[in-house]
Short mmCIF file of C-alpha atoms in Angstrom, two decimals:
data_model
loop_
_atom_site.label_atom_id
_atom_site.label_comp_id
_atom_site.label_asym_id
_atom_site.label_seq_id
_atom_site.Cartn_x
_atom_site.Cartn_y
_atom_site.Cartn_z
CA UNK A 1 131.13 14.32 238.99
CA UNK A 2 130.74 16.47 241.96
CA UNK A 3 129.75 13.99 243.92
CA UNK A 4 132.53 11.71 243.10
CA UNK A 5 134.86 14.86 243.84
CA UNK A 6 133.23 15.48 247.32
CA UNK A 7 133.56 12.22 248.14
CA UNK A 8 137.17 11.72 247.32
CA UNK A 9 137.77 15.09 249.30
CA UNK A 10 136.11 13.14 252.41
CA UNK A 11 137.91 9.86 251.98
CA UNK A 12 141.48 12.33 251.66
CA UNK A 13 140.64 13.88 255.17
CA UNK A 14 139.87 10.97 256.59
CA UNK A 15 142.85 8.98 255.07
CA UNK A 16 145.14 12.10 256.43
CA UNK A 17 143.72 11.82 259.82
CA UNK A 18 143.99 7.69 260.16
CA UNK A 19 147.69 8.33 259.04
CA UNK A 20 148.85 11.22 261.84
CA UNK A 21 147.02 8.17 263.94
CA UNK A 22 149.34 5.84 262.38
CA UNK A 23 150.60 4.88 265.73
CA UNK A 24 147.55 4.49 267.68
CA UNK A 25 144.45 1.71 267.91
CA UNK A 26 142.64 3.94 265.34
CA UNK A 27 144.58 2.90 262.31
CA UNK A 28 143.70 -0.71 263.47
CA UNK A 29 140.10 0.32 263.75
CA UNK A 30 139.87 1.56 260.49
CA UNK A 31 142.04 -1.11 258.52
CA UNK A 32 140.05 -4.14 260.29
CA UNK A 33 137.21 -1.93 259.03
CA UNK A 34 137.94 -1.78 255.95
CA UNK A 35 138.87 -5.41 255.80
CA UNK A 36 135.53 -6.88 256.65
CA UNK A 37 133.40 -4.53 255.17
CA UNK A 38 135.64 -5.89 251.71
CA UNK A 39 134.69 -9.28 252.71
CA UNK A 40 131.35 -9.07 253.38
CA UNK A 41 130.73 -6.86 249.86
CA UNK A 42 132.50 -10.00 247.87
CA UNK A 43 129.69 -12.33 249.57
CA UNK A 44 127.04 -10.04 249.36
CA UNK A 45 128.06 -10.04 245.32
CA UNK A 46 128.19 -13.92 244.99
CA UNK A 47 125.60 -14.78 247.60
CA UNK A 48 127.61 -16.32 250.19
CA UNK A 49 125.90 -13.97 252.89
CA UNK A 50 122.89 -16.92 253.07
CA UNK A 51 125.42 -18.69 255.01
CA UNK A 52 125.05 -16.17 258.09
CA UNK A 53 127.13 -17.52 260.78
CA UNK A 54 130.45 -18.19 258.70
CA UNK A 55 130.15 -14.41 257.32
CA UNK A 56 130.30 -13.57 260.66
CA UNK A 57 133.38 -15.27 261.30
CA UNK A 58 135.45 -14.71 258.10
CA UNK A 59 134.57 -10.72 259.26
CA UNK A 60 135.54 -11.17 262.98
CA UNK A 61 138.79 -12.71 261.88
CA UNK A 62 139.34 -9.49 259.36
CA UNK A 63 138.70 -7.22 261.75
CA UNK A 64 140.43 -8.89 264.40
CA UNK A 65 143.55 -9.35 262.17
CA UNK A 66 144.32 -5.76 262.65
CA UNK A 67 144.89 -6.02 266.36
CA UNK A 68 146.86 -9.01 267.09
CA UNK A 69 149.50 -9.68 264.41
CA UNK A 70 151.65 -11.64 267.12
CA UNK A 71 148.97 -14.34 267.68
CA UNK A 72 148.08 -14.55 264.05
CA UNK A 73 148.90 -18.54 263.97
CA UNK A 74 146.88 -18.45 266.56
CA UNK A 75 143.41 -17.29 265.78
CA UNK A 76 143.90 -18.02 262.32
CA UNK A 77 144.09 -21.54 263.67
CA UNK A 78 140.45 -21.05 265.75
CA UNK A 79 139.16 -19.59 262.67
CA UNK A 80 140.13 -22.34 260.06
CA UNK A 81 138.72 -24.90 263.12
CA UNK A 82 135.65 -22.73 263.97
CA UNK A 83 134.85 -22.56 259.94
CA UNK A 84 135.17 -26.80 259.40
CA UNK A 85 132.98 -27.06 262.65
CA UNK A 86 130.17 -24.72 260.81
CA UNK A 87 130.95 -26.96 257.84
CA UNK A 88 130.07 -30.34 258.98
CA UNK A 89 127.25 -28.71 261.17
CA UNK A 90 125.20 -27.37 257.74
CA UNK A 91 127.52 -29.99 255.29
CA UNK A 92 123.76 -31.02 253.85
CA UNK A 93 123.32 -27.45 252.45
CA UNK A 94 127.07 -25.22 253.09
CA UNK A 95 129.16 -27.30 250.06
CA UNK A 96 132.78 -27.74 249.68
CA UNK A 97 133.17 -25.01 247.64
CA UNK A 98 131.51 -22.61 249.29
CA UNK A 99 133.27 -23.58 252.05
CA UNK A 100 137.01 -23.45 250.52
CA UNK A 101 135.92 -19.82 249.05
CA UNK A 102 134.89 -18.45 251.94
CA UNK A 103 137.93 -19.83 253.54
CA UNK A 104 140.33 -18.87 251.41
CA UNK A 105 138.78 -14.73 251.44
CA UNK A 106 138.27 -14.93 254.65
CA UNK A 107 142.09 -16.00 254.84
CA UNK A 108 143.32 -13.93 251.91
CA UNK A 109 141.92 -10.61 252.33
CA UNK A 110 142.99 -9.77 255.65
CA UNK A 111 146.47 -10.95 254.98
CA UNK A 112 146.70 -7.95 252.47
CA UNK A 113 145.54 -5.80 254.53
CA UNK A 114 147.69 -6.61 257.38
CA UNK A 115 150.34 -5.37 255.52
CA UNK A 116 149.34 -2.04 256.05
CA UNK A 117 149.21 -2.63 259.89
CA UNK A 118 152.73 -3.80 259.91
CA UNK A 119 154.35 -1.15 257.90
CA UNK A 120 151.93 1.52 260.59
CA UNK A 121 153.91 0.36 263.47
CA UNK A 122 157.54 1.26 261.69
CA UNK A 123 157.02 5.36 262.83
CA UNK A 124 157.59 7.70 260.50
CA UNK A 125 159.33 5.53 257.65
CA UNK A 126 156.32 3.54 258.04
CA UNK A 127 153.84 6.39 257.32
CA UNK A 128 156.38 6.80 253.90
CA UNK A 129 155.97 2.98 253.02
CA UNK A 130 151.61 3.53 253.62
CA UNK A 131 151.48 6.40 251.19
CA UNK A 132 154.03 4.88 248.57
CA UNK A 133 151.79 1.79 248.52
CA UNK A 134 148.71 3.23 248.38
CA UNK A 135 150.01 5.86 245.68
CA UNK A 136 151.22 3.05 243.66
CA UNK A 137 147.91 1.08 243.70
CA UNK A 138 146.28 4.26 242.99
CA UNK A 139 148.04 6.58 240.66
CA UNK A 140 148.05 4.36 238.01
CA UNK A 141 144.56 4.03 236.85
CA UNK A 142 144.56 8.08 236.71
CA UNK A 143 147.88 7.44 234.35
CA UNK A 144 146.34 4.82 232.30
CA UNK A 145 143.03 6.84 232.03
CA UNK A 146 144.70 9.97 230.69
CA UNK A 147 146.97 8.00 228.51
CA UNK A 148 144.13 6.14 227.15
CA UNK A 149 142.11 9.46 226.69
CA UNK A 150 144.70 11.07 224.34
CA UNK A 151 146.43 7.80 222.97
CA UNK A 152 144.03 4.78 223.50
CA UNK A 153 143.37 3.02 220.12
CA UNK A 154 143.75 -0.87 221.05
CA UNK A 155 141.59 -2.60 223.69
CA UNK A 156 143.11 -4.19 226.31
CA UNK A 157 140.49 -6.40 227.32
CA UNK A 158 136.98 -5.74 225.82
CA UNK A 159 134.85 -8.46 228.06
CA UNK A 160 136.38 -7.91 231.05
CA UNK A 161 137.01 -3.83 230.91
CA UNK A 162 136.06 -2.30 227.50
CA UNK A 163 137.21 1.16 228.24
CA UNK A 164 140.88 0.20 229.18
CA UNK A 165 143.71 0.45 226.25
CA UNK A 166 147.02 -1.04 225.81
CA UNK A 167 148.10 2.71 225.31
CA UNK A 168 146.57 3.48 228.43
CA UNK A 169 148.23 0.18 230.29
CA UNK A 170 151.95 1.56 228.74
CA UNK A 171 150.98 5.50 230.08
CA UNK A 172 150.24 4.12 233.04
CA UNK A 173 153.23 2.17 233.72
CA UNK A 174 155.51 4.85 232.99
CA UNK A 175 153.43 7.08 235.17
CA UNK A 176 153.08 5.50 238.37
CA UNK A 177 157.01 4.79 238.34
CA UNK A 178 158.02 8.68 237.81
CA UNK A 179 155.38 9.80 239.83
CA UNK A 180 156.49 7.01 243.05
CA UNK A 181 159.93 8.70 242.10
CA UNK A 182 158.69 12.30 242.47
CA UNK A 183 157.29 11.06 245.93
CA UNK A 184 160.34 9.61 246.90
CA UNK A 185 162.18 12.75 246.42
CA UNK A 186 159.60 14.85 248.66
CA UNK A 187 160.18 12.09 251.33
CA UNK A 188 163.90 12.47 250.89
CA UNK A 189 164.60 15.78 250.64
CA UNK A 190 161.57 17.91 251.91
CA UNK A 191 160.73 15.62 254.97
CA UNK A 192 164.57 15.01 255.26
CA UNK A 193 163.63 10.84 255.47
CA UNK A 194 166.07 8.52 255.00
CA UNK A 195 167.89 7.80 251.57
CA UNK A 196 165.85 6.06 248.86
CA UNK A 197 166.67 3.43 245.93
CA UNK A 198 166.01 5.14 243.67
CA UNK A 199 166.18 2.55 240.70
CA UNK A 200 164.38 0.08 243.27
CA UNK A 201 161.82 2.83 243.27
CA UNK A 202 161.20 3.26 239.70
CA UNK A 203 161.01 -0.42 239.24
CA UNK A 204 158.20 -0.89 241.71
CA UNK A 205 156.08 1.68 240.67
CA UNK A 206 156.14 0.32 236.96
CA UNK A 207 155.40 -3.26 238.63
CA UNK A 208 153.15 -2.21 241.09
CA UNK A 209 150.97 -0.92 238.32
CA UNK A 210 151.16 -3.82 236.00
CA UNK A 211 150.09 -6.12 239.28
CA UNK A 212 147.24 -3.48 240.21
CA UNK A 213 146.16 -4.18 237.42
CA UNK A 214 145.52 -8.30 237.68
CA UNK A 215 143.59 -7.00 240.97
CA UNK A 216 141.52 -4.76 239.31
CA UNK A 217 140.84 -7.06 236.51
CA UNK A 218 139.60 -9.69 238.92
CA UNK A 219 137.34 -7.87 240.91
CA UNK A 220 135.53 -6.52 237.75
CA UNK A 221 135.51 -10.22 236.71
CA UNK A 222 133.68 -11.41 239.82
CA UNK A 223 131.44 -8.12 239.18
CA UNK A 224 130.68 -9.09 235.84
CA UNK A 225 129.73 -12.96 236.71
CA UNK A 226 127.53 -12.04 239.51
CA UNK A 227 125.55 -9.38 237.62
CA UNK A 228 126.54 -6.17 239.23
CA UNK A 229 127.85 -2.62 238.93
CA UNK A 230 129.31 -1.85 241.92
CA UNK A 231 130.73 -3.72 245.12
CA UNK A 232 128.21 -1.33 247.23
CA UNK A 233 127.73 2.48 247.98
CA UNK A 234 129.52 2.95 250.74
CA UNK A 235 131.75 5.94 248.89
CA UNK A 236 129.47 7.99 246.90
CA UNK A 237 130.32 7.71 243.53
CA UNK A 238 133.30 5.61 243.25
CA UNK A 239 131.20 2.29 244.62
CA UNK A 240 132.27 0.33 247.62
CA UNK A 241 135.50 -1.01 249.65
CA UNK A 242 136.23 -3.47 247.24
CA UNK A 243 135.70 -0.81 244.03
CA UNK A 244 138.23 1.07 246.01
CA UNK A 245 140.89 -0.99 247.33
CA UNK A 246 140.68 -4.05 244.71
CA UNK A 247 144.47 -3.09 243.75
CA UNK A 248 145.95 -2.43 246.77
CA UNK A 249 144.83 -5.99 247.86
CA UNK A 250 147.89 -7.54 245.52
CA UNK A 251 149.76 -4.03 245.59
CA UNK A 252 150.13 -3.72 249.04
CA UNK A 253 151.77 -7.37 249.86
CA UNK A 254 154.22 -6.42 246.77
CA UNK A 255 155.22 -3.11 248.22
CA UNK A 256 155.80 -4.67 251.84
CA UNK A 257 158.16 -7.33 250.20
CA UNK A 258 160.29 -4.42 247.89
CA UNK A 259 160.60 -2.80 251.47
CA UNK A 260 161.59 -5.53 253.64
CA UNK A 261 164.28 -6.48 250.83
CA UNK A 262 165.94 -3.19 251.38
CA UNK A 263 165.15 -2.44 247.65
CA UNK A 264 163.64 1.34 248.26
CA UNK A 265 165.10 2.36 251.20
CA UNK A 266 168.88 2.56 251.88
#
């Protein structure tokens, strides 16, 4: 436990620090970071590092994603032609779907991420839309874990997750949406932002927790089909990238839509 607790109070500083940086090349550092390294731990898990040279170039195109949003047609384009070029170069041993997997993380990941880059570059409002998301991908599982603690009596999904409950699921709904509400208000009314839907607010912290959820589910699917515990080591008791950020990967692209929509902010 301490260890998970030290490393948490690491990942916090460091998170605080990348976010006063919101504005400069060191957010896009640490996102495209983050973005490969998730890659590369969902190959290293189903073996799809053998194939050297396109893990190479589904991870240049992550962590290039977080520099050039402009030209994204653009070297998404190269990419996609660079990874059917590797394909019909080792087509006797790199199959179809290996190829249309790697592809499609390689493609899919990033995306998600981006996100995060795009609401960076709004200033301060942006900074409000980082922490909201994250919070909401976040939050939830502590919800569902306490609810499930005190409450939990019917399993959710034994295979997949025994420990999770449908009690837990419900506390953590309710939760994350009174708790993206409480944030809200600080961001209102403390940091005098600008006004907040309120309703819109409460809404997508209940849905944003339902939909973490489905990401979190699926990563500990792939974990459980390749034979493993954790994506990697890379945090210190809480696992790797992927053990980390597996909800915000379908959180985040949710979030971004509820706030280009107007439906949180006024």
């Amino acid at each position: 436990m301490s260890t998970r607790i030290k490393s948490a109070a690491v990942a916090i500083v460091i998170a605080v620090i990348l976010l006063i940086a919101h504005g400069t090349f060191l957010f896009n550092i640490a996102v495209g970071a983050i973005s490969a390294l998730a890659i590369y731990e969902i190959f290293r898990a189903t073996k799809m590092t053998e194939h050297k040279y396109q893990t190479i170039a589904c991870c240049a195109f992550a962590f290039v994603d977080a520099f050039m949003p402009v030209f994204y047609k653009l070297y998404m384009g190269l990419f996609v032609i660079a990874m059917c070029l590797l394909y019909l170069k080792e087509h006797t041993k790199f199959q179809y779907t290996e190829f249309f997997f790697m592809l499609g993380v390689g493609i899919l990941l990033p995306y998600s991420f981006s996100t995060l880059v795009t609401m960076a570059g709004l200033g301060g409002k942006g900074v409000f839309m980082i922490v909201l998301t994250l919070a909401a991908a976040w939050l939830a599982d502590s919800g569902a874990y306490f609810a499930g603690t005190f409450f939990g009596k019917t399993k959710l999904c034994p295979e997949i997750s025994p420990k999770k409950t449908v009690e837990g699921l419900i506390g953590g709904v309710i939760s994350n949406g009174i708790l993206m509400l409480i944030i809200s208000l600080f961001y209102q009314f403390v940091l005098k932002g600008e006004p907040i839907h309120y309703l819109g607010v409460l809404i997508a912290g209940m849905l944003a927790a339902l939909i973490g959820l489905v990401g979190d589910l699926t990563a500990s699917v792939i974990k459980r089909q390749t034979g493993i515990k954790d994506y990697g080591n890379i945090m210190p008791g809480h696992g790797g990238i992927m053990d980390r950020f597996d909800s915000v990967l379908l959180v985040a692209p949710f979030m971004y839509y509820m706030f280009t929509q107007g439906l949180i902010l006024k």
